[in-house]
Short mmCIF file of N, CA, C and O in Angstrom, two decimals:
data_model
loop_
_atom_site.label_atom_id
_atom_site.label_comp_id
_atom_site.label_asym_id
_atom_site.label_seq_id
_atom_site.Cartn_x
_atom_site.Cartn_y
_atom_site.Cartn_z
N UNK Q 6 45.44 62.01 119.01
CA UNK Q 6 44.30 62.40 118.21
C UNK Q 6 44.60 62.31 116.72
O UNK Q 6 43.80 61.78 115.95
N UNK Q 7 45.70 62.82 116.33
CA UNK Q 7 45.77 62.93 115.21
C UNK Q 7 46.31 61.47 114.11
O UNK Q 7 46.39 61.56 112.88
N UNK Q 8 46.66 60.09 114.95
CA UNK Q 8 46.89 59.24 114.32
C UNK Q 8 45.17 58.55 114.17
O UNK Q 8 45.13 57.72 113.27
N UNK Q 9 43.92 58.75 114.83
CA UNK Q 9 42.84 58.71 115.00
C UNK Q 9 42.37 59.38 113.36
O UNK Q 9 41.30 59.06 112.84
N UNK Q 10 42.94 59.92 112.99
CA UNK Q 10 42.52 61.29 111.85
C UNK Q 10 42.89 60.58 110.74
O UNK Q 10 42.17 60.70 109.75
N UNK Q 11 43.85 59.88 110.68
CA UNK Q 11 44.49 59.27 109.57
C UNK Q 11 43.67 58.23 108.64
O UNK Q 11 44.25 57.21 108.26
N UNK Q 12 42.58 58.43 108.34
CA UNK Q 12 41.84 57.68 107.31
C UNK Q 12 41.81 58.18 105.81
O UNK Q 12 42.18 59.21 105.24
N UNK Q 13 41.30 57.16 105.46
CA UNK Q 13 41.75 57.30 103.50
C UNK Q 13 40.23 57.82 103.00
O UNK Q 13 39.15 57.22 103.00
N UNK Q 14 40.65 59.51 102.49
CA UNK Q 14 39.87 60.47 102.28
C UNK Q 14 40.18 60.71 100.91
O UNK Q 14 41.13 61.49 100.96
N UNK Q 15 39.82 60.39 99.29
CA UNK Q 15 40.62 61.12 98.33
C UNK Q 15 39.65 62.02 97.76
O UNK Q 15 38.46 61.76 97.55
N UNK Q 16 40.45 63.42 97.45
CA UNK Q 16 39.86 64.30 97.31
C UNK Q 16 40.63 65.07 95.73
O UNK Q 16 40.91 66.26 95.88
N UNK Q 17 40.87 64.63 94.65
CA UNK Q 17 41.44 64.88 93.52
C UNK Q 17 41.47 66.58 93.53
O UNK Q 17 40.73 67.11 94.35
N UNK Q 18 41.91 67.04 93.07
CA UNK Q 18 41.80 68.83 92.37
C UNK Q 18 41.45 68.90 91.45
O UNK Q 18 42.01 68.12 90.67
N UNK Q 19 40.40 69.75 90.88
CA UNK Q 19 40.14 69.73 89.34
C UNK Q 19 40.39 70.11 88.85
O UNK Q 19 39.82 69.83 87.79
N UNK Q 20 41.49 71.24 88.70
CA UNK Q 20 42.50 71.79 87.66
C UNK Q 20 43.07 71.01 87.12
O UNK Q 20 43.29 69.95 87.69
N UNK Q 21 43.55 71.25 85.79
CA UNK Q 21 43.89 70.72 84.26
C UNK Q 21 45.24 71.38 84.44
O UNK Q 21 45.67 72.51 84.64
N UNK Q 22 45.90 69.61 84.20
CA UNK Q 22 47.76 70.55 83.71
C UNK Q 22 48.16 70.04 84.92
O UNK Q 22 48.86 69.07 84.62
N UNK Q 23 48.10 70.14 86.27
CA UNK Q 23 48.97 70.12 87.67
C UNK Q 23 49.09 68.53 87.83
O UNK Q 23 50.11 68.03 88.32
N UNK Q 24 47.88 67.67 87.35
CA UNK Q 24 48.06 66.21 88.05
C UNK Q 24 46.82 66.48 89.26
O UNK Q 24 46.22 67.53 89.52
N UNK Q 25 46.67 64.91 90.00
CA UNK Q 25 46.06 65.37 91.08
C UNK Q 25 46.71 65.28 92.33
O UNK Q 25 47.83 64.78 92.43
N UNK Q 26 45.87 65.87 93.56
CA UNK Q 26 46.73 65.84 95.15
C UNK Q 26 45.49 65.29 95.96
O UNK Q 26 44.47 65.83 96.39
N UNK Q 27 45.95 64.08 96.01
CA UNK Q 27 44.80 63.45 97.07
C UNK Q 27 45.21 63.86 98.65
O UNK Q 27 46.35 63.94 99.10
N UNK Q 28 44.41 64.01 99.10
CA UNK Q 28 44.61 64.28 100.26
C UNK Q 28 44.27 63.17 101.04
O UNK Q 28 43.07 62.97 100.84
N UNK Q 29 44.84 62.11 102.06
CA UNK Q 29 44.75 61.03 102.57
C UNK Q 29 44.73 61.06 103.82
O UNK Q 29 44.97 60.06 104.50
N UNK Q 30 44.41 62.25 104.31
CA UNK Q 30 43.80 62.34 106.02
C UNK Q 30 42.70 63.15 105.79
O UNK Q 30 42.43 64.25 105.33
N UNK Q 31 41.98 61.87 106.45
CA UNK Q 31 40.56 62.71 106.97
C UNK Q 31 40.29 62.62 107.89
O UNK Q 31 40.63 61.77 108.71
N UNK Q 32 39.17 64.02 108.05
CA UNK Q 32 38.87 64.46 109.84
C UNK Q 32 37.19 64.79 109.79
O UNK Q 32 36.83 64.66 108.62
N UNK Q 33 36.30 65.10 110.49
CA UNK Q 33 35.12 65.16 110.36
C UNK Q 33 34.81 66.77 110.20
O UNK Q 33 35.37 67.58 110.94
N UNK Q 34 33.95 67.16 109.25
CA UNK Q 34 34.07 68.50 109.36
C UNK Q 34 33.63 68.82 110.64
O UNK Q 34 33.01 68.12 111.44
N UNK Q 35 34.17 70.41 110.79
CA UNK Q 35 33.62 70.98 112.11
C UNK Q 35 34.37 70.32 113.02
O UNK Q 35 33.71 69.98 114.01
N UNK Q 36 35.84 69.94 113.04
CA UNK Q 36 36.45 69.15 114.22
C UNK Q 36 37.05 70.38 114.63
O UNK Q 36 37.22 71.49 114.14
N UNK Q 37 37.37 69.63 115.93
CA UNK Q 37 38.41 70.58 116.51
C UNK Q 37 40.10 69.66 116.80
O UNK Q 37 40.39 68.47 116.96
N UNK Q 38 40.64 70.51 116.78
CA UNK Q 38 42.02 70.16 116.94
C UNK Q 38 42.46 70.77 117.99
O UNK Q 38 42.32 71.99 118.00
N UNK Q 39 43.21 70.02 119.33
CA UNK Q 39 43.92 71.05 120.22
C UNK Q 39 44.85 71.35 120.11
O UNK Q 39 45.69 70.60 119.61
N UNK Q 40 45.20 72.84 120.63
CA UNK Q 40 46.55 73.79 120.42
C UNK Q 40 47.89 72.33 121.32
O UNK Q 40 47.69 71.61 122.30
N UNK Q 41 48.73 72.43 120.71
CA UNK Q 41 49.95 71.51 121.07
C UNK Q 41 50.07 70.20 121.08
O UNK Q 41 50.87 69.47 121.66
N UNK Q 42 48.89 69.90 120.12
CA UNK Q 42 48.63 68.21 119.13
C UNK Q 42 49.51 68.99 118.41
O UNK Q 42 49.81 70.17 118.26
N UNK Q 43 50.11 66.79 117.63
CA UNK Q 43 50.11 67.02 116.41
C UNK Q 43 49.32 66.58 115.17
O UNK Q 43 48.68 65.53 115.09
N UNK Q 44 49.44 67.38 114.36
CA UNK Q 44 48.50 66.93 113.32
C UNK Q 44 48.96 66.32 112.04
O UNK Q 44 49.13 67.24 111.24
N UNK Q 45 49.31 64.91 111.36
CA UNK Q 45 49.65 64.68 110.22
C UNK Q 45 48.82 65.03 108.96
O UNK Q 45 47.66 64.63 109.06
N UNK Q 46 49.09 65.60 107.92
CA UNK Q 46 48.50 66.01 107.23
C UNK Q 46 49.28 64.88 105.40
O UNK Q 46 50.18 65.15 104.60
N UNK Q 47 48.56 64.01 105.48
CA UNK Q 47 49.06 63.00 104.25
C UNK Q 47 48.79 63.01 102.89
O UNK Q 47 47.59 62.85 102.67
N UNK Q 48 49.59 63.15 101.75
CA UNK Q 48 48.83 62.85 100.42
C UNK Q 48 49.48 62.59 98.75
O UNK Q 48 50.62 62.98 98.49
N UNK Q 49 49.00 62.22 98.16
CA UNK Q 49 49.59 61.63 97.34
C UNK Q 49 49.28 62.80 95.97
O UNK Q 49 48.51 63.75 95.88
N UNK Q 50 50.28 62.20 95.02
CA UNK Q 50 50.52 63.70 94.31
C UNK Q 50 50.52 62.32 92.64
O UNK Q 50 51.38 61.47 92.44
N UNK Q 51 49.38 62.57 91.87
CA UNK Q 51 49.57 61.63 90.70
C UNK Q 51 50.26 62.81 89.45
O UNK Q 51 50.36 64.02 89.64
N UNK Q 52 50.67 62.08 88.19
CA UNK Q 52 50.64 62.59 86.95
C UNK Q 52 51.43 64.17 87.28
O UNK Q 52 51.32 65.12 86.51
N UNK Q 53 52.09 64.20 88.35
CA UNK Q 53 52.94 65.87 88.19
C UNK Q 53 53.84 65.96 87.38
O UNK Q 53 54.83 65.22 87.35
N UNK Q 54 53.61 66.88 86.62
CA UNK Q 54 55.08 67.34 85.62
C UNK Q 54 55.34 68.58 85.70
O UNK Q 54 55.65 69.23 84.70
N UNK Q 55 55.26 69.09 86.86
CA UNK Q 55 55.84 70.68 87.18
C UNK Q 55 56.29 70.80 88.45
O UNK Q 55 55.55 70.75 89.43
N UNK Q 56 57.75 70.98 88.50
CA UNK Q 56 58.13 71.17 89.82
C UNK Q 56 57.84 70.09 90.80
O UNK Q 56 56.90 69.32 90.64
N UNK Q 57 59.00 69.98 92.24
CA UNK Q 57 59.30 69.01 93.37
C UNK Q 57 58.49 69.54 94.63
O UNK Q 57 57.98 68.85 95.52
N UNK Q 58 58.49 70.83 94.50
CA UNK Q 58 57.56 71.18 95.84
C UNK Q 58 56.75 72.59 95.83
O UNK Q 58 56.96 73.55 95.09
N UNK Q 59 55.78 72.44 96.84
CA UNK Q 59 54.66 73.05 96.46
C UNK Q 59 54.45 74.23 98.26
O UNK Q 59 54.95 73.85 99.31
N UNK Q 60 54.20 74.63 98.23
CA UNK Q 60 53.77 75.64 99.21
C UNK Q 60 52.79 75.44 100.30
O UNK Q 60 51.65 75.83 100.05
N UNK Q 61 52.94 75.01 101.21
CA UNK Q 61 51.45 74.62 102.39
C UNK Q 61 51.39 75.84 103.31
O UNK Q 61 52.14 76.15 104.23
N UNK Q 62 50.24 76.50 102.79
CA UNK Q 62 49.66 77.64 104.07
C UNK Q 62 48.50 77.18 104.53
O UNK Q 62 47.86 76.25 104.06
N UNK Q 63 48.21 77.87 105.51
CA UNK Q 63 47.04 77.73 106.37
C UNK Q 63 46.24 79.17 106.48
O UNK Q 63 46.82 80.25 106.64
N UNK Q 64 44.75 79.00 106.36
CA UNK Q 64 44.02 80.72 106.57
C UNK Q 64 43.49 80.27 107.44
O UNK Q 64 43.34 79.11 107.81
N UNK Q 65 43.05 81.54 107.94
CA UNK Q 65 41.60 81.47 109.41
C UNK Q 65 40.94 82.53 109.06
O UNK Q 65 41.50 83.58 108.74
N UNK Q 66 38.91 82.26 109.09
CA UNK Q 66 38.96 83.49 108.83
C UNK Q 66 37.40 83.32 109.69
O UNK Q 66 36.96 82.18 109.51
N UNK Q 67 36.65 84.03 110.41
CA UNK Q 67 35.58 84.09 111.01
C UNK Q 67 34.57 83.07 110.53
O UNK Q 67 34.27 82.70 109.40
N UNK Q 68 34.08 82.68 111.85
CA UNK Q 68 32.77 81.51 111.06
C UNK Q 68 31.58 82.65 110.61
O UNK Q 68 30.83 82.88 109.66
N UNK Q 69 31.86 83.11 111.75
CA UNK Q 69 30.56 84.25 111.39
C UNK Q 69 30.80 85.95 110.97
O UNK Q 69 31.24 86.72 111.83
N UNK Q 70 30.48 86.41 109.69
CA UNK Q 70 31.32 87.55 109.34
C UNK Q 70 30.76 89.27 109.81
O UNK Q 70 29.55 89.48 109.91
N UNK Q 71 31.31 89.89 109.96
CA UNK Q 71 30.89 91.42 110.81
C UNK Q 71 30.26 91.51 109.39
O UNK Q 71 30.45 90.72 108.46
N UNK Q 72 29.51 92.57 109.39
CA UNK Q 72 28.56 92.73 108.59
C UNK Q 72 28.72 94.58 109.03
O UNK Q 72 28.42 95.32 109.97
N UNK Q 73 29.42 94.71 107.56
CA UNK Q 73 29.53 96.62 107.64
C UNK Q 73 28.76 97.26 106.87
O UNK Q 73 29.03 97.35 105.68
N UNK Q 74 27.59 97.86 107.45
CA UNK Q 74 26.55 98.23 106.47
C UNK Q 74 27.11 99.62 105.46
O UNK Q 74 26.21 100.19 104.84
N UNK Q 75 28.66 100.23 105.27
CA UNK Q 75 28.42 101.24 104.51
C UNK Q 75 29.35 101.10 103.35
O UNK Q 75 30.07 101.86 102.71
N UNK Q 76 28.88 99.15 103.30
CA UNK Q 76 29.36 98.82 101.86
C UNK Q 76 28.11 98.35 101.08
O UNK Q 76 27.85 99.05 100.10
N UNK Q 77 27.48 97.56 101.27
CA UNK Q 77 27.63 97.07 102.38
C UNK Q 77 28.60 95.92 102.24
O UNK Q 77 28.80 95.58 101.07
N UNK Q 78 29.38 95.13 103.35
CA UNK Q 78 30.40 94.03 102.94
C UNK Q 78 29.96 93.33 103.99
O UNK Q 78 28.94 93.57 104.64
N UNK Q 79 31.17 91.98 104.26
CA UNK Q 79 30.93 91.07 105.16
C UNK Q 79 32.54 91.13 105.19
O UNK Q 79 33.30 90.99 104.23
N UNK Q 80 32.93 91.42 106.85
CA UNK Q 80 34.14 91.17 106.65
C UNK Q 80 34.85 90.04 107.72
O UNK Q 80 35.04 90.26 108.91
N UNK Q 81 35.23 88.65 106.94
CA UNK Q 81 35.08 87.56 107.72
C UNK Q 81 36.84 87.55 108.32
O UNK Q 81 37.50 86.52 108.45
N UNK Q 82 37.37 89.02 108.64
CA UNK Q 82 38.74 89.30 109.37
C UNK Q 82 39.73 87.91 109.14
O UNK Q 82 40.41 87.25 109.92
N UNK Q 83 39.42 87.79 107.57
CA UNK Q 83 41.06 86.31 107.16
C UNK Q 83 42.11 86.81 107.60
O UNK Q 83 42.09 88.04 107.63
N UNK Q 84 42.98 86.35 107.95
CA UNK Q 84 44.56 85.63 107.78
C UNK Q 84 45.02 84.61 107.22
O UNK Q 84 44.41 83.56 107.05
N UNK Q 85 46.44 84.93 106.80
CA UNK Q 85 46.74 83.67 105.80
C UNK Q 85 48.23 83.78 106.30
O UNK Q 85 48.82 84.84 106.51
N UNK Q 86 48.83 82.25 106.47
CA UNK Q 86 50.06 82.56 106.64
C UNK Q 86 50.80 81.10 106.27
O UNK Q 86 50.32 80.02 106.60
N UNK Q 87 52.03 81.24 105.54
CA UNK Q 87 52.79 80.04 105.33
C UNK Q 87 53.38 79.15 106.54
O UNK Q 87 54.19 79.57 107.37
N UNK Q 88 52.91 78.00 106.50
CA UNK Q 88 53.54 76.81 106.88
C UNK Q 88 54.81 76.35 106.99
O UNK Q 88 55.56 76.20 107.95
N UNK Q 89 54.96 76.07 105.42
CA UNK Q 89 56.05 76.27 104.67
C UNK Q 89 56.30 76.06 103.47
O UNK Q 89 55.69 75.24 102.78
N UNK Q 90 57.45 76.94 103.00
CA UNK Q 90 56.99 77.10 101.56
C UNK Q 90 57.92 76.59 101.08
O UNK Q 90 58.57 77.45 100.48
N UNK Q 91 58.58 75.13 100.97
CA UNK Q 91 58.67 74.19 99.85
C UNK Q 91 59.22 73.18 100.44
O UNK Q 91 60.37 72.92 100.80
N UNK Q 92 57.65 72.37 100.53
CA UNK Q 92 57.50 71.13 100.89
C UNK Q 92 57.78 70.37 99.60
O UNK Q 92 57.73 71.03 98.57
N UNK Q 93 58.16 68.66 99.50
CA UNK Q 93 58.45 68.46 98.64
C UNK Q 93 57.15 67.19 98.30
O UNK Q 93 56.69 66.49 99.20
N UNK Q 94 56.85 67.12 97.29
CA UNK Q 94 55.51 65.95 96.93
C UNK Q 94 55.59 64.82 97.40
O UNK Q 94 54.76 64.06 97.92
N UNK Q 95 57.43 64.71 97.04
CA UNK Q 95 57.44 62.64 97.40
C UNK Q 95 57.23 62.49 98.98
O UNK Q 95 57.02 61.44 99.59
N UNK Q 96 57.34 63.95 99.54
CA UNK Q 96 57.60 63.48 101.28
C UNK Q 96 56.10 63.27 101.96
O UNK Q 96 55.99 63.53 103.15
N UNK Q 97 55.08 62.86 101.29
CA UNK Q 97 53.89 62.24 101.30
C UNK Q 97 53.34 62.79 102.90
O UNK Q 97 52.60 61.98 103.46
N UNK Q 98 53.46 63.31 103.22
CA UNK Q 98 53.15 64.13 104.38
C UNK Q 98 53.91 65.03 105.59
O UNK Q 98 55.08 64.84 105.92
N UNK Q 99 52.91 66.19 106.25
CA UNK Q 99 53.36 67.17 106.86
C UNK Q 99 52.75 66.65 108.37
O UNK Q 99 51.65 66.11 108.44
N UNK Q 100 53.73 66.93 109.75
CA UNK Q 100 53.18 67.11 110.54
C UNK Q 100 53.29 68.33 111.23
O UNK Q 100 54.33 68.98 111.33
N UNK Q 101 52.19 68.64 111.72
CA UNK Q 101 51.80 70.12 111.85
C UNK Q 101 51.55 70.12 113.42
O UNK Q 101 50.62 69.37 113.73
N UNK Q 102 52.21 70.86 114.62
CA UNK Q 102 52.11 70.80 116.29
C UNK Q 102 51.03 72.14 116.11
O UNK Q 102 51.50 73.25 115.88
N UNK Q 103 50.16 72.02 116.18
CA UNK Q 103 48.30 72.67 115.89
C UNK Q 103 48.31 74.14 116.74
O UNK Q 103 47.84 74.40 117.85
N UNK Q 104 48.94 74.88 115.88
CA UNK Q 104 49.26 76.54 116.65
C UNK Q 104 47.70 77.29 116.43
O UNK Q 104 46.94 77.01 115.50
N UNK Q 105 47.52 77.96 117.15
CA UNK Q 105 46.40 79.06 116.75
C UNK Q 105 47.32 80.42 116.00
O UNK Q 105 48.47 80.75 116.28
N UNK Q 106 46.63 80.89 115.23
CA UNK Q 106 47.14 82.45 114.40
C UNK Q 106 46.61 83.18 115.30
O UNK Q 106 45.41 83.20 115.58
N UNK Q 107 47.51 83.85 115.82
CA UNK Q 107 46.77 85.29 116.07
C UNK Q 107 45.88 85.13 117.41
O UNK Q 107 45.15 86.02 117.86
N UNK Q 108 46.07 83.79 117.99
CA UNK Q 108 45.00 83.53 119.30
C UNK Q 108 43.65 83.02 118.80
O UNK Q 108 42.65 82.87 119.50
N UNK Q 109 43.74 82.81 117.67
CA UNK Q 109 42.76 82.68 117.16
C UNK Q 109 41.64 81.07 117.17
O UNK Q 109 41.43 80.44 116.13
N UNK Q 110 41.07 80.65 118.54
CA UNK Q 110 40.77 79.99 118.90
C UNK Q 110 39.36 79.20 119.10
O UNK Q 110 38.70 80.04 118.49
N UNK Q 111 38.27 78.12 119.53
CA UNK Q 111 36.98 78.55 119.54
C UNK Q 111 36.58 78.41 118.30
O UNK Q 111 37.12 78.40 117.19
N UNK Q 112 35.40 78.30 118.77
CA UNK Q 112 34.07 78.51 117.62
C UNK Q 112 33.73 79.78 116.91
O UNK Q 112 32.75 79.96 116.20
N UNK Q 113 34.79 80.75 117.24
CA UNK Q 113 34.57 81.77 116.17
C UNK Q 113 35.23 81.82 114.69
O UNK Q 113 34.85 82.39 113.67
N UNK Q 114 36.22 81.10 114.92
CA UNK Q 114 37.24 80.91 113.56
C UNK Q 114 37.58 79.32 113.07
O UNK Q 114 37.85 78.25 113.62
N UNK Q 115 37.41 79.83 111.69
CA UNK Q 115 37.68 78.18 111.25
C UNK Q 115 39.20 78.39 110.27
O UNK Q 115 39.83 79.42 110.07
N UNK Q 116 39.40 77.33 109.91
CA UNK Q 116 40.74 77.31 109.75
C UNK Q 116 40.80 76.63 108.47
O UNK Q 116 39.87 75.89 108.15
N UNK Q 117 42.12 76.84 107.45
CA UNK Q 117 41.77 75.30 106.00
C UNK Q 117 43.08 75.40 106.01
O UNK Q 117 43.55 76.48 106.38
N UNK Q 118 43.87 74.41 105.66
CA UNK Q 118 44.90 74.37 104.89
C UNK Q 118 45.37 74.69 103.06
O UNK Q 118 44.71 73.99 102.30
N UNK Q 119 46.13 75.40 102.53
CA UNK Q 119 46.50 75.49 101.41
C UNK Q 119 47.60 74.76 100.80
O UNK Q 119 48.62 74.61 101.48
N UNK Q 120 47.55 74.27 99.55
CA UNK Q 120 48.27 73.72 98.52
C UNK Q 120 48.22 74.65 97.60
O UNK Q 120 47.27 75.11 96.96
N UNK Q 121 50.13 75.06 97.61
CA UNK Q 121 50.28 76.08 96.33
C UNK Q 121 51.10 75.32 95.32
O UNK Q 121 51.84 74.49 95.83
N UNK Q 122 51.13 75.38 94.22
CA UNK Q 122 52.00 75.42 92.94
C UNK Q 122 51.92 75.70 91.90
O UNK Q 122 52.47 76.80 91.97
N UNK Q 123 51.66 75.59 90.91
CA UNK Q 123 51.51 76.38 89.39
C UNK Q 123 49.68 76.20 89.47
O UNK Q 123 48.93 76.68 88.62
N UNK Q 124 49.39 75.70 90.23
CA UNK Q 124 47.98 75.48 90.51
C UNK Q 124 47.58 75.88 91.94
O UNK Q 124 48.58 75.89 92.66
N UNK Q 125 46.52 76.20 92.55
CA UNK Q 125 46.04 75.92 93.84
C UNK Q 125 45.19 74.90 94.06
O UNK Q 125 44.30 74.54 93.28
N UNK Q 126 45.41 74.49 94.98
CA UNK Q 126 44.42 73.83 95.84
C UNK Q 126 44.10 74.05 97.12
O UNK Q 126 44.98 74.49 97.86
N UNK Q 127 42.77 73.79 97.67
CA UNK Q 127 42.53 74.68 99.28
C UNK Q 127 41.67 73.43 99.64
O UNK Q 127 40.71 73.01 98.99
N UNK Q 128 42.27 72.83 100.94
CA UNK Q 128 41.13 71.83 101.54
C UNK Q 128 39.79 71.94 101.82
O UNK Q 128 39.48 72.82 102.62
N UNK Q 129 38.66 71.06 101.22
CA UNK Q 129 37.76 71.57 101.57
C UNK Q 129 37.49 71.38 102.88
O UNK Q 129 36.77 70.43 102.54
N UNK Q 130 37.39 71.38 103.99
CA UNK Q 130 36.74 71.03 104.90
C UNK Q 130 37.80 71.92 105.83
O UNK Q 130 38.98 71.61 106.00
N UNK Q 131 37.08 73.16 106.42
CA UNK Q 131 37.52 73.84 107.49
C UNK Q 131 37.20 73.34 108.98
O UNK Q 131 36.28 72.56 109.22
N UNK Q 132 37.96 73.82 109.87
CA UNK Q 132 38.41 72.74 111.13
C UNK Q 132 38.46 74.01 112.28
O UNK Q 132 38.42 75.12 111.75
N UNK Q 133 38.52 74.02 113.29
CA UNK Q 133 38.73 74.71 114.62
C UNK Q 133 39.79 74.60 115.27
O UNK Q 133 40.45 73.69 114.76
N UNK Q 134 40.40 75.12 116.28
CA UNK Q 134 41.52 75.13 116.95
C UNK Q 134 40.80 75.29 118.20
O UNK Q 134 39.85 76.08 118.22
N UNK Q 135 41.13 74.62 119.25
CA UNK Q 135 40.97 75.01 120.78
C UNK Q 135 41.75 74.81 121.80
O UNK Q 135 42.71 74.31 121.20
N UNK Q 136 42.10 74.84 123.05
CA UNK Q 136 42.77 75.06 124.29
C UNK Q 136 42.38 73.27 124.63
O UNK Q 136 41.24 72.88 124.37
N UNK Q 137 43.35 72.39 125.17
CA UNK Q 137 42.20 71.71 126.01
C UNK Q 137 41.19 71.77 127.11
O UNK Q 137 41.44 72.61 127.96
N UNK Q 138 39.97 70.99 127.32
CA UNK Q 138 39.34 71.45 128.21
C UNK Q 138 39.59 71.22 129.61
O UNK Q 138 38.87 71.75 130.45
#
């Protein structure tokens, strides 16, 4: 599945100062990924002049959020947890064997990947995790 995924997606960052991080796998929003794929995650890093490596986490956080009326809030129950934290730019991609957090599986939770370094970046396009069928 995931060599299927591997199309040329560029998606620049618009923060000032970091350079950009294209991201060079694309997937359709709203995909799902199954638990014990792997997933390559590819991309190219222009104009950096800070630092060799950067931080890749992943959040999950409800598609649909509880709704506590005696805030009132929306609480879409995130998690966030490191990948790993220092990947290096030139190594132009991560492959990732597609874990759920927390069981966290289905159409209730969506998922993004993070890019940390003197800047952030957060993929846009959140994704699903499931069991196969």
């Amino acid at each position: 599945m995931a060599k299927s995924l591997r199309k040329l997606l560029v998606i620049p960052t618009l923060l000032a100062g970091a350079g950009a991080l294209k991201i060079l796998t694309d997937y359709p929003f709203n995909s799902t990924f199954e638990v014990g794929s792997e997933f390559v995650l590819e991309w190219e890093m222009e104009d950096r002049d800070e630092g060799d490596t950067f931080e890749l986490t992943m959040s999950t956080y409800l598609v649909t959020p509880i709704f506590i009326p005696a805030g009132p809030t929306y609480d879409f129950n995130d998690s966030n947890i490191v990948l790993d934290n220092s990947v290096n730019f030139s190594d132009g991609s991560y492959t990732w064997v597609v874990t759920p957090v927390d069981d966290r599986t289905g159409y209730e939770f969506w998922y993004r990947f993070g890019f940390s370094w003197s800047n952030t970046y957060v993929s846009p396009k959140p994704f699903l995790i499931d069991y196969a069928a």
